[in-house]
XYZ file of C-alpha atoms in Angstrom:
672
model
C -85.406 -111.888 -27.336
C -85.121 -108.184 -27.991
C -83.426 -108.868 -31.320
C -86.271 -111.208 -32.318
C -88.820 -108.505 -31.497
C -86.910 -105.957 -33.540
C -86.658 -108.397 -36.430
C -90.378 -109.128 -36.228
C -91.180 -105.435 -36.198
C -88.958 -104.908 -39.203
C -90.651 -107.778 -41.030
C -94.046 -106.247 -40.394
C -92.871 -102.806 -41.466
C -90.245 -103.183 -44.186
C -87.970 -100.223 -44.559
C -88.835 -97.949 -47.403
C -85.735 -96.597 -49.142
C -87.514 -93.318 -49.831
C -88.509 -92.770 -46.177
C -85.435 -94.271 -44.634
C -82.917 -92.384 -46.716
C -81.632 -89.244 -44.976
C -79.063 -88.373 -47.642
C -79.607 -84.751 -48.478
C -76.172 -84.488 -50.020
C -73.036 -86.493 -50.736
C -71.718 -86.027 -47.188
C -74.021 -88.754 -45.936
C -72.703 -91.309 -48.358
C -69.152 -90.461 -47.320
C -70.088 -90.576 -43.664
C -71.764 -93.939 -44.086
C -68.709 -95.334 -45.825
C -66.430 -93.951 -43.126
C -68.540 -95.339 -40.303
C -68.548 -98.812 -41.827
C -64.758 -98.824 -41.762
C -64.682 -98.093 -38.021
C -66.936 -100.907 -36.793
C -64.953 -102.872 -34.227
C -65.541 -105.612 -31.688
C -65.673 -104.414 -28.069
C -66.391 -106.220 -24.832
C -65.283 -103.605 -22.322
C -68.663 -101.868 -22.523
C -70.233 -104.764 -20.731
C -67.669 -104.402 -17.954
C -68.956 -100.876 -17.365
C -72.428 -102.219 -16.717
C -73.926 -101.050 -19.982
C -76.191 -104.098 -20.180
C -75.417 -107.781 -19.811
C -71.939 -109.221 -20.046
C -72.048 -109.873 -23.773
C -69.935 -108.858 -26.711
C -70.736 -105.496 -28.268
C -70.157 -104.358 -31.836
C -69.316 -100.654 -31.766
C -70.721 -99.117 -34.939
C -70.033 -95.486 -34.051
C -67.688 -93.775 -31.610
C -66.984 -90.076 -31.166
C -64.786 -88.400 -28.569
C -65.334 -84.850 -27.375
C -69.141 -84.969 -27.352
C -70.017 -82.432 -24.679
C -72.809 -81.512 -22.292
C -73.210 -78.251 -20.380
C -74.432 -79.174 -16.893
C -74.486 -75.580 -15.657
C -76.244 -72.448 -16.765
C -74.761 -70.077 -19.348
C -72.239 -72.662 -20.567
C -69.780 -71.876 -17.759
C -68.760 -75.512 -17.512
C -68.427 -78.460 -19.825
C -68.148 -82.198 -19.464
C -66.775 -83.948 -22.523
C -67.084 -87.646 -23.124
C -67.311 -90.465 -25.633
C -70.577 -91.145 -27.439
C -70.997 -94.673 -28.784
C -73.520 -96.686 -30.740
C -73.130 -100.421 -30.356
C -74.981 -103.587 -31.209
C -75.561 -106.154 -28.500
C -77.726 -109.234 -28.781
C -79.317 -107.873 -31.914
C -80.323 -104.495 -30.456
C -78.741 -101.069 -30.897
C -77.691 -99.143 -27.791
C -76.313 -95.646 -27.171
C -73.908 -94.738 -24.387
C -72.095 -91.600 -23.280
C -69.178 -91.915 -20.865
C -67.742 -88.672 -19.427
C -64.028 -88.102 -19.371
C -62.327 -88.177 -15.992
C -60.731 -84.772 -16.510
C -62.669 -81.512 -16.393
C -62.916 -79.875 -19.796
C -60.249 -77.241 -20.298
C -62.925 -74.744 -21.320
C -64.502 -74.905 -17.864
C -63.783 -72.047 -15.506
C -62.073 -72.754 -12.199
C -65.145 -71.621 -10.281
C -67.253 -74.137 -12.156
C -64.920 -77.113 -11.704
C -66.191 -78.195 -8.289
C -69.796 -77.727 -9.342
C -69.241 -79.882 -12.426
C -67.917 -82.855 -10.485
C -71.273 -83.638 -8.920
C -72.885 -83.778 -12.364
C -70.372 -86.180 -13.921
C -72.076 -89.398 -12.884
C -75.501 -87.801 -12.946
C -75.436 -87.428 -16.724
C -73.668 -90.657 -17.655
C -75.647 -92.693 -20.187
C -74.824 -96.347 -19.558
C -76.993 -98.133 -22.102
C -79.913 -96.513 -23.887
C -81.835 -98.928 -26.160
C -82.717 -97.169 -29.399
C -86.054 -98.960 -29.180
C -86.860 -96.541 -26.347
C -86.103 -93.401 -28.385
C -89.106 -91.479 -29.654
C -87.309 -88.868 -31.723
C -84.044 -86.962 -32.080
C -84.009 -83.229 -32.657
C -81.003 -81.755 -34.445
C -79.845 -78.168 -34.202
C -77.367 -76.620 -36.620
C -76.285 -73.043 -35.839
C -76.894 -70.389 -38.424
C -73.890 -69.448 -40.550
C -71.896 -72.248 -38.865
C -71.403 -70.082 -35.783
C -71.426 -72.292 -32.716
C -71.716 -76.029 -32.332
C -74.222 -78.545 -33.601
C -76.138 -80.487 -31.004
C -78.894 -83.041 -30.637
C -81.648 -83.590 -28.073
C -82.795 -87.179 -27.558
C -86.392 -87.628 -26.402
C -87.605 -91.011 -25.170
C -90.996 -92.551 -25.842
C -91.832 -91.960 -22.184
C -91.367 -88.219 -22.674
C -88.012 -87.997 -20.908
C -85.512 -85.708 -22.609
C -81.739 -85.817 -22.316
C -79.675 -82.634 -22.062
C -78.238 -81.465 -25.382
C -75.178 -83.325 -26.687
C -72.836 -80.854 -28.408
C -70.571 -81.861 -31.291
C -67.822 -79.259 -31.268
C -65.564 -81.301 -33.551
C -68.116 -82.509 -36.128
C -69.294 -86.115 -36.172
C -73.046 -85.537 -36.254
C -73.504 -86.608 -39.850
C -71.596 -89.802 -39.170
C -73.878 -90.461 -36.195
C -77.017 -90.215 -38.333
C -75.399 -92.284 -41.064
C -74.753 -95.039 -38.522
C -78.232 -94.755 -37.046
C -80.001 -95.142 -40.361
C -78.144 -98.395 -41.015
C -79.546 -100.031 -37.886
C -82.892 -98.423 -37.004
C -85.881 -97.096 -38.902
C -85.529 -93.299 -38.890
C -87.397 -90.661 -40.897
C -87.901 -86.925 -40.811
C -91.040 -85.467 -39.298
C -93.334 -83.926 -41.877
C -93.916 -80.984 -39.562
C -90.330 -80.198 -38.560
C -87.312 -81.073 -40.750
C -85.080 -80.985 -37.667
C -87.024 -83.766 -35.932
C -86.148 -87.363 -36.809
C -88.635 -90.026 -35.757
C -87.052 -93.271 -34.618
C -88.798 -96.616 -35.171
C -91.968 -94.841 -36.299
C -94.160 -97.634 -37.658
C -97.173 -95.405 -38.309
C -99.390 -97.221 -35.797
C -102.591 -95.126 -35.472
C -102.879 -96.058 -31.796
C -99.538 -94.418 -31.014
C -100.250 -90.744 -31.610
C -99.184 -88.577 -28.711
C -100.863 -85.614 -27.079
C -98.560 -83.308 -29.001
C -100.291 -84.225 -32.273
C -103.653 -82.903 -31.038
C -103.740 -79.333 -32.283
C -106.821 -77.394 -31.297
C -107.729 -76.234 -34.835
C -107.982 -79.873 -35.881
C -110.252 -80.803 -33.000
C -113.657 -79.227 -33.294
C -114.657 -80.353 -29.846
C -113.813 -82.925 -27.255
C -117.044 -84.693 -28.139
C -115.840 -85.043 -31.722
C -112.511 -86.293 -30.445
C -114.246 -88.922 -28.371
C -116.305 -90.020 -31.349
C -113.068 -90.664 -33.217
C -111.456 -92.653 -30.446
C -110.415 -95.409 -32.784
C -108.263 -93.026 -34.788
C -105.932 -91.792 -32.076
C -104.779 -92.311 -28.530
C -102.908 -90.525 -25.800
C -99.506 -91.980 -24.981
C -98.108 -90.010 -22.126
C -97.836 -92.410 -19.213
C -94.313 -92.335 -17.852
C -93.228 -95.658 -16.446
C -90.191 -94.260 -14.740
C -90.840 -90.530 -14.583
C -88.925 -90.248 -11.343
C -85.650 -90.832 -13.188
C -84.721 -87.380 -14.399
C -81.033 -87.937 -15.081
C -79.649 -89.837 -18.074
C -77.695 -92.362 -16.021
C -80.725 -93.391 -14.042
C -83.178 -93.150 -16.924
C -81.328 -95.870 -18.776
C -81.797 -98.331 -15.925
C -85.273 -99.248 -17.096
C -86.163 -101.072 -20.311
C -89.432 -99.941 -21.800
C -91.878 -102.535 -23.130
C -93.156 -100.124 -25.741
C -92.341 -101.208 -29.305
C -93.973 -98.431 -31.305
C -93.436 -94.681 -31.195
C -95.745 -91.749 -31.625
C -96.442 -90.489 -35.087
C -95.994 -86.803 -34.739
C -93.901 -85.307 -31.918
C -93.324 -81.955 -33.546
C -96.686 -80.279 -33.130
C -97.804 -77.774 -30.523
C -99.753 -78.975 -27.505
C -103.124 -77.337 -26.980
C -104.011 -76.128 -23.521
C -107.704 -76.401 -24.222
C -107.439 -80.059 -25.194
C -105.566 -80.727 -21.955
C -108.174 -78.895 -19.921
C -110.814 -81.243 -21.327
C -108.531 -84.257 -21.261
C -110.363 -85.584 -18.239
C -113.445 -86.110 -20.427
C -111.609 -88.549 -22.659
C -111.293 -91.083 -19.904
C -111.521 -94.812 -20.297
C -110.091 -94.961 -23.807
C -107.024 -92.901 -22.899
C -106.384 -94.840 -19.728
C -106.822 -98.247 -21.336
C -104.535 -97.329 -24.183
C -101.694 -96.009 -22.047
C -102.036 -98.886 -19.609
C -101.576 -101.360 -22.419
C -98.483 -99.577 -23.697
C -96.541 -99.111 -20.487
C -95.756 -101.676 -17.802
C -94.493 -101.222 -14.294
C -90.738 -101.602 -13.857
C -89.817 -99.682 -10.729
C -86.552 -99.551 -8.848
C -87.100 -99.074 -5.126
C -83.618 -97.849 -4.260
C -84.307 -94.160 -4.734
C -87.609 -94.614 -2.947
C -85.758 -95.805 0.154
C -83.563 -92.705 0.033
C -86.647 -90.536 -0.249
C -88.115 -92.061 2.907
C -84.986 -91.132 4.822
C -85.588 -87.508 3.898
C -89.305 -87.764 4.619
C -88.856 -87.803 8.394
C -88.170 -84.056 8.300
C -91.508 -83.327 6.678
C -94.249 -85.713 7.742
C -95.226 -88.324 10.285
C -94.191 -91.704 8.935
C -96.594 -93.576 11.156
C -99.533 -91.648 9.782
C -98.459 -92.092 6.179
C -97.362 -95.726 6.135
C -100.969 -96.844 6.250
C -101.598 -95.169 2.891
C -98.959 -97.177 1.089
C -100.711 -100.513 0.916
C -104.178 -100.016 2.411
C -107.046 -97.944 0.993
C -108.472 -95.147 3.107
C -112.182 -94.602 3.504
C -112.930 -90.956 2.672
C -115.028 -88.789 4.926
C -118.712 -88.729 4.061
C -119.887 -85.623 2.340
C -116.340 -84.512 1.575
C -115.919 -81.753 -0.979
C -112.852 -80.634 -2.976
C -112.026 -77.708 -0.721
C -109.168 -76.784 1.567
C -111.053 -78.335 4.460
C -110.206 -81.718 2.948
C -106.619 -82.253 4.039
C -104.391 -85.260 3.456
C -103.209 -85.263 7.041
C -102.087 -82.856 9.728
C -98.737 -82.044 8.215
C -96.268 -80.629 10.732
C -95.050 -77.959 8.314
C -94.222 -75.602 11.145
C -91.390 -73.886 9.298
C -93.676 -71.972 6.959
C -93.826 -68.400 8.204
C -97.055 -66.462 8.462
C -97.752 -64.240 5.490
C -96.746 -60.617 5.975
C -98.353 -57.349 4.896
C -97.641 -56.191 1.326
C -94.670 -53.950 0.619
C -95.895 -50.429 1.395
C -94.953 -47.112 -0.182
C -92.991 -46.126 2.919
C -91.092 -49.420 3.008
C -90.322 -49.147 -0.691
C -88.884 -45.643 -0.299
C -86.650 -46.928 2.500
C -85.133 -49.477 0.120
C -83.989 -46.721 -2.272
C -80.996 -44.436 -1.965
C -81.281 -40.756 -3.008
C -80.464 -41.623 -6.641
C -83.003 -44.434 -6.822
C -80.817 -47.524 -6.401
C -82.164 -50.484 -4.445
C -79.722 -50.775 -1.560
C -80.554 -54.319 -0.442
C -82.096 -56.398 -3.202
C -82.134 -59.597 -1.134
C -84.057 -57.945 1.687
C -86.482 -56.505 -0.857
C -87.059 -59.905 -2.446
C -87.573 -61.428 0.992
C -90.171 -58.798 1.840
C -92.029 -59.404 -1.414
C -91.785 -63.167 -0.974
C -93.524 -63.074 2.388
C -96.028 -60.304 1.722
C -96.285 -59.338 -1.908
C -96.500 -55.747 -3.156
C -99.095 -53.056 -2.619
C -100.871 -52.651 -5.949
C -99.943 -48.976 -6.285
C -96.265 -50.048 -6.314
C -96.511 -52.990 -8.676
C -95.840 -50.980 -11.804
C -92.475 -49.938 -10.385
C -91.476 -53.023 -8.391
C -92.411 -55.615 -11.010
C -89.857 -54.126 -13.405
C -87.140 -55.029 -10.922
C -88.507 -58.476 -10.152
C -88.767 -59.323 -13.845
C -85.316 -57.972 -14.662
C -86.371 -55.054 -16.840
C -84.544 -52.741 -14.416
C -81.295 -53.536 -12.655
C -81.422 -53.186 -8.886
C -78.462 -50.789 -8.943
C -79.908 -48.542 -11.664
C -80.670 -44.900 -10.899
C -83.805 -42.874 -11.607
C -82.041 -41.189 -14.536
C -80.846 -44.467 -15.998
C -84.323 -45.927 -15.835
C -85.859 -42.920 -17.551
C -83.285 -43.129 -20.335
C -83.912 -46.881 -20.694
C -87.652 -46.295 -21.043
C -87.085 -43.863 -23.923
C -84.660 -46.173 -25.732
C -86.834 -49.251 -25.260
C -89.926 -47.441 -26.486
C -88.117 -46.503 -29.688
C -86.923 -50.082 -30.125
C -90.406 -51.446 -29.509
C -91.964 -49.170 -32.113
C -89.351 -50.289 -34.648
C -90.214 -53.954 -34.068
C -93.934 -53.246 -34.145
C -93.624 -51.432 -37.468
C -92.389 -54.653 -39.067
C -95.817 -56.248 -38.975
C -97.808 -53.000 -39.091
C -96.302 -52.252 -42.501
C -97.370 -55.578 -44.032
C -99.925 -54.852 -46.737
C -102.893 -57.127 -47.502
C -101.093 -58.210 -50.662
C -97.997 -59.181 -48.657
C -100.118 -60.939 -46.052
C -101.561 -63.219 -48.737
C -98.024 -64.460 -49.349
C -97.020 -64.627 -45.672
C -98.652 -67.772 -44.321
C -96.885 -67.774 -40.967
C -97.983 -64.203 -40.264
C -101.612 -64.960 -41.138
C -101.634 -68.064 -38.959
C -100.142 -66.321 -35.932
C -102.332 -63.260 -36.295
C -105.421 -65.434 -36.574
C -104.511 -67.403 -33.458
C -103.743 -64.248 -31.472
C -106.989 -62.590 -32.593
C -108.937 -65.605 -31.318
C -107.095 -65.803 -28.000
C -107.109 -62.174 -26.881
C -110.892 -61.881 -27.048
C -111.231 -64.706 -24.524
C -108.397 -63.753 -22.159
C -109.472 -62.440 -18.735
C -112.665 -60.937 -20.131
C -114.231 -61.103 -16.670
C -111.692 -58.514 -15.492
C -113.106 -54.987 -15.970
C -109.880 -53.868 -17.631
C -110.548 -56.281 -20.529
C -114.324 -56.664 -20.579
C -116.737 -55.355 -23.187
C -116.702 -55.056 -26.957
C -114.239 -52.805 -28.789
C -112.030 -52.646 -25.699
C -108.843 -50.789 -26.571
C -106.884 -52.734 -23.957
C -107.655 -55.939 -25.839
C -106.290 -54.288 -28.984
C -103.074 -53.396 -27.146
C -102.856 -56.962 -25.857
C -103.069 -58.214 -29.442
C -100.490 -55.695 -30.696
C -97.958 -56.708 -28.056
C -98.355 -60.411 -28.827
C -98.023 -59.817 -32.564
C -94.945 -57.693 -31.978
C -93.443 -60.406 -29.788
C -94.011 -62.962 -32.541
C -91.728 -60.818 -34.717
C -89.260 -60.132 -31.907
C -88.886 -63.863 -31.217
C -89.842 -65.313 -34.561
C -88.527 -68.794 -33.728
C -90.876 -69.177 -30.779
C -93.625 -67.006 -32.198
C -96.966 -67.210 -30.434
C -98.461 -70.151 -28.559
C -101.685 -70.502 -26.632
C -101.068 -69.530 -23.025
C -98.861 -66.529 -23.740
C -101.825 -64.186 -23.534
C -102.451 -65.510 -20.008
C -99.003 -64.284 -18.975
C -99.262 -60.927 -20.707
C -102.721 -59.876 -19.465
C -101.750 -59.210 -15.804
C -98.528 -57.476 -16.896
C -100.375 -55.074 -19.183
C -102.994 -54.514 -16.486
C -100.252 -53.456 -14.041
C -97.985 -51.503 -16.401
C -100.680 -49.725 -18.415
C -97.943 -48.982 -20.927
C -97.546 -50.863 -24.195
C -93.768 -50.660 -24.503
C -92.959 -51.491 -20.896
C -95.482 -54.331 -20.917
C -93.842 -55.758 -24.018
C -90.329 -55.722 -22.567
C -91.422 -57.163 -19.230
C -93.262 -59.903 -21.080
C -90.282 -60.563 -23.367
C -87.968 -60.947 -20.363
C -90.437 -63.290 -18.676
C -90.517 -65.402 -21.841
C -86.732 -65.719 -21.683
C -87.386 -67.824 -18.593
C -90.725 -69.417 -19.452
C -90.585 -69.571 -23.247
C -89.393 -73.177 -23.023
C -92.857 -74.044 -21.700
C -94.038 -73.528 -25.273
C -91.286 -75.390 -27.128
C -92.637 -77.577 -29.891
C -90.853 -80.621 -28.457
C -92.314 -79.831 -25.010
C -88.833 -80.190 -23.517
C -89.394 -77.373 -21.024
C -92.597 -78.913 -19.719
C -91.139 -82.407 -19.558
C -88.157 -81.125 -17.566
C -90.417 -79.480 -14.981
C -92.817 -82.419 -14.662
C -89.928 -84.832 -14.247
C -88.355 -82.603 -11.607
C -91.751 -82.507 -9.892
C -91.840 -86.299 -9.906
C -88.456 -86.535 -8.217
C -89.395 -83.900 -5.643
C -92.585 -85.742 -4.719
C -90.568 -88.926 -4.355
C -88.183 -87.090 -2.042
C -90.775 -85.252 0.036
C -93.739 -87.612 0.015
C -92.782 -91.209 -0.863
C -96.238 -92.668 -0.025
C -97.925 -90.301 -2.471
C -95.274 -91.024 -5.086
C -95.819 -94.741 -4.526
C -99.556 -94.293 -5.020
C -99.013 -92.408 -8.284
C -96.644 -95.139 -9.455
C -99.157 -97.874 -8.739
C -101.857 -95.972 -10.640
C -99.837 -94.994 -13.728
C -99.799 -91.315 -12.773
C -96.046 -90.706 -12.723
C -96.197 -88.528 -15.825
C -97.784 -85.788 -13.645
C -99.811 -84.566 -16.621
C -102.557 -83.686 -14.161
C -100.271 -80.812 -13.062
C -99.656 -79.707 -16.654
C -101.879 -76.630 -16.499
C -100.457 -75.582 -13.131
C -96.933 -75.583 -14.520
C -97.608 -74.355 -18.051
C -99.228 -71.050 -17.090
C -98.061 -70.791 -13.468
C -101.449 -71.464 -11.795
C -103.191 -68.754 -13.819
C -106.474 -70.693 -13.970
C -106.398 -71.788 -10.334
C -106.612 -68.399 -8.595
C -108.438 -65.112 -9.002
C -106.849 -62.271 -10.956
C -105.798 -60.465 -7.766
C -104.400 -63.653 -6.249
C -102.396 -64.517 -9.348
C -100.666 -61.138 -9.259
C -99.645 -61.852 -5.664
C -98.510 -65.384 -6.481
C -96.474 -64.350 -9.502
C -94.609 -61.597 -7.680
C -93.763 -64.149 -4.991
C -92.459 -66.570 -7.629
C -90.506 -63.835 -9.424
C -88.467 -63.047 -6.314
C -86.649 -66.416 -6.661
C -86.022 -65.921 -2.956
C -85.850 -69.550 -1.848
C -85.748 -71.196 -5.248
C -86.189 -70.381 -8.908
C -88.478 -73.411 -8.995
C -90.707 -72.532 -6.066
C -93.756 -73.240 -8.242
C -92.857 -76.952 -8.136
C -92.908 -76.932 -4.335
C -96.269 -75.185 -4.532
C -97.542 -78.071 -6.670
C -96.385 -80.540 -4.013
C -97.914 -78.500 -1.201
C -101.320 -78.612 -2.904
C -101.045 -82.326 -3.677
C -100.084 -83.087 -0.068
C -102.964 -80.999 1.223
C -105.411 -83.204 -0.689
C -103.478 -86.451 -0.404
C -105.916 -88.261 1.879
C -108.741 -87.662 -0.563
C -106.666 -88.671 -3.593
C -105.574 -91.934 -1.976
C -108.758 -92.522 -0.021
C -110.950 -92.328 -3.102
C -108.443 -94.401 -5.093
C -108.339 -91.842 -7.889
C -107.003 -93.073 -11.202
C -105.387 -90.743 -13.719
C -108.594 -89.460 -15.294
C -110.380 -88.965 -11.983
C -107.318 -87.221 -10.603
C -107.086 -84.876 -13.580
C -110.750 -83.984 -13.252
C -110.336 -83.435 -9.510
C -107.274 -81.205 -9.975
C -109.072 -79.079 -12.566
C -112.039 -78.680 -10.225
C -109.770 -77.262 -7.511
C -109.687 -74.009 -9.480
C -110.799 -71.196 -7.179
C -110.836 -73.394 -4.054
C -107.166 -73.398 -3.014
C -106.111 -71.317 -0.006
C -103.175 -69.412 -1.478
C -101.633 -68.206 1.786
C -101.683 -71.678 3.288
C -100.300 -73.216 0.095
C -97.431 -70.708 0.077
C -96.623 -71.501 3.705
C -96.586 -75.220 3.035
C -94.483 -74.758 -0.111
C -91.958 -72.699 1.854
C -91.682 -75.466 4.447
C -91.192 -78.126 1.786
C -88.573 -76.059 -0.031
C -86.647 -75.424 3.201
C -86.714 -79.086 4.196
C -85.697 -80.324 0.747
C -82.663 -78.030 0.713
C -79.781 -79.162 -1.487
C -81.384 -82.548 -2.052
C -84.373 -80.803 -3.594
C -82.173 -78.578 -5.746
C -80.331 -81.668 -7.001
C -83.645 -83.044 -8.304
C -83.910 -80.162 -10.776
C -81.499 -80.257 -13.753
C -79.763 -77.006 -14.754
C -81.675 -74.966 -17.294
C -85.101 -76.221 -16.176
C -87.611 -73.364 -16.556
C -87.892 -70.793 -15.161
C -84.088 -70.876 -14.922
C -82.508 -68.930 -17.736
C -81.802 -71.216 -20.711
C -78.320 -72.644 -21.016
C -76.191 -70.455 -23.269
C -74.156 -72.019 -26.043
C -71.357 -70.600 -28.188
C -74.028 -69.597 -30.672
C -76.110 -67.791 -28.060
C -79.242 -68.807 -26.219
C -80.974 -71.874 -27.523
C -83.755 -71.207 -29.971
C -85.790 -73.569 -32.077
C -84.784 -73.060 -35.658
C -86.258 -74.844 -38.633
C -83.006 -75.877 -40.249
C -82.592 -78.787 -42.584
C -79.960 -81.411 -41.871
């Protein structure tokens, strides 16, 4: 049946040799010839449970394809990557080797074992692949790798090809599926892209091209939003391949930036978006993991109170308003400790030895986690929390670092300051980034006295830092939302150089939020889905039944770390709590769950669909009790324990990105 559908699709959309051909040089022709000589008949794949017990034609096979399940590349798992035809459809599988890779350190060996089955890819239908992103290291230093992104938005961890074989893979792919380069990114290859105008994703909606949401709504027939995740709870490759998507067409343009402002007004584009996504995705849910989640739930909530929400609607209280007084239930989150007083000047001095070293960094982070920092100390303490200063650095070392970093900052800044108007005319990327930054800074935190008013010099400094960062990290550049992160840092530091370096270090952790393929955001939203399933199965079940498992309604929360949900003073407190990484690097995800649980009875009782839920979440801005939310999030994080940590794949922001042989991952525009 699947083969007939593929054949029908191919008949409707005949392959164009010009679009389908990926041959940039003679290597492709050689690779294609080589791959055709290695096609063999295999039936053992079916024995491994890849799909049904049917014969499989292996069209590509490569040993030594590697993933890095741990941070900083300290461990590897090598395996065999295969492409095979079965019943007329093309599938991809990756089977890990039994032995630990010899490159793995002894300390990482035990940690790797628990990831072996987690990342196994049993049978991925290529019909479910949205696009493949290829990375080739500059100057051939390091390994090539690919990232596979599904039509649902799920993204696999990078597959590294240390011993070549990537060209042969693409040569085999192009013989069996329709695959073309993205017009916007030569490293992105769209799979089965049939140019259906109703299949454009959110990522193709760039703000400059959308004059207003009203205009977007008037052009409803020209685009749609395809973000509903049928099985968002499956965050690992082995489990993601257990479902078979009903979607036959892929989005047109996955390589473009996602606009925050479009998402903020997404709730206005309601019925059309919901109807479109509902018609594209169908329910196909496995209840096994849900049963496991209920076993964990007994530590967090009263099952008897929650079971009634699973199948029966709840009548909301009359006159209820979206405030903290509207609670989902009386959650027995007794483990959350009361919030403490902020770190005082006297307490801070007690943490330092005579030469200025922090003597107990864990105790300091614990203090900040439970109470925050007195504002007069933030300029000093934030540098430690963000990693600009080492905890064991001395006063003298920090003074020397400040001088060196200021010199380095001025050198980077001079790169764009020295661009003449004549050069700028020939530097499109610079003009585009500068124009976007100029527009954003004048509308960032203008209600805060530090940034209000015309001709405000602090706004000029904000712009200069962002422009300098776009030259410091030219691959990432500038994206909307970065100014939201920088504004509080500059407000606290009141120093251009130190603000820049603190911001740059923060972007090392959160820069993936702004990746063009949205991989960082997808990873966090999928981890959030699994955590909700673990900690609140009834709520997860409700989201599943209402096509809300993509968790896009939490997009703004995650993207800019709740910046729009709390006041300026509150966000400084929240961020310093998050930066401690005291209980978890991903404490912001538990905070999301705490807020959702607090309003669960209203969400379920009013039978909110996706659009209503998104509107409701946006309207919570300024109405969330931060102290209570932090207490609840602490309780949830403590109860989840190792099971919660296992829901979050390594490298998920704000964890530091996984390091490869070529250095930290960056998005480079390299041609295959």
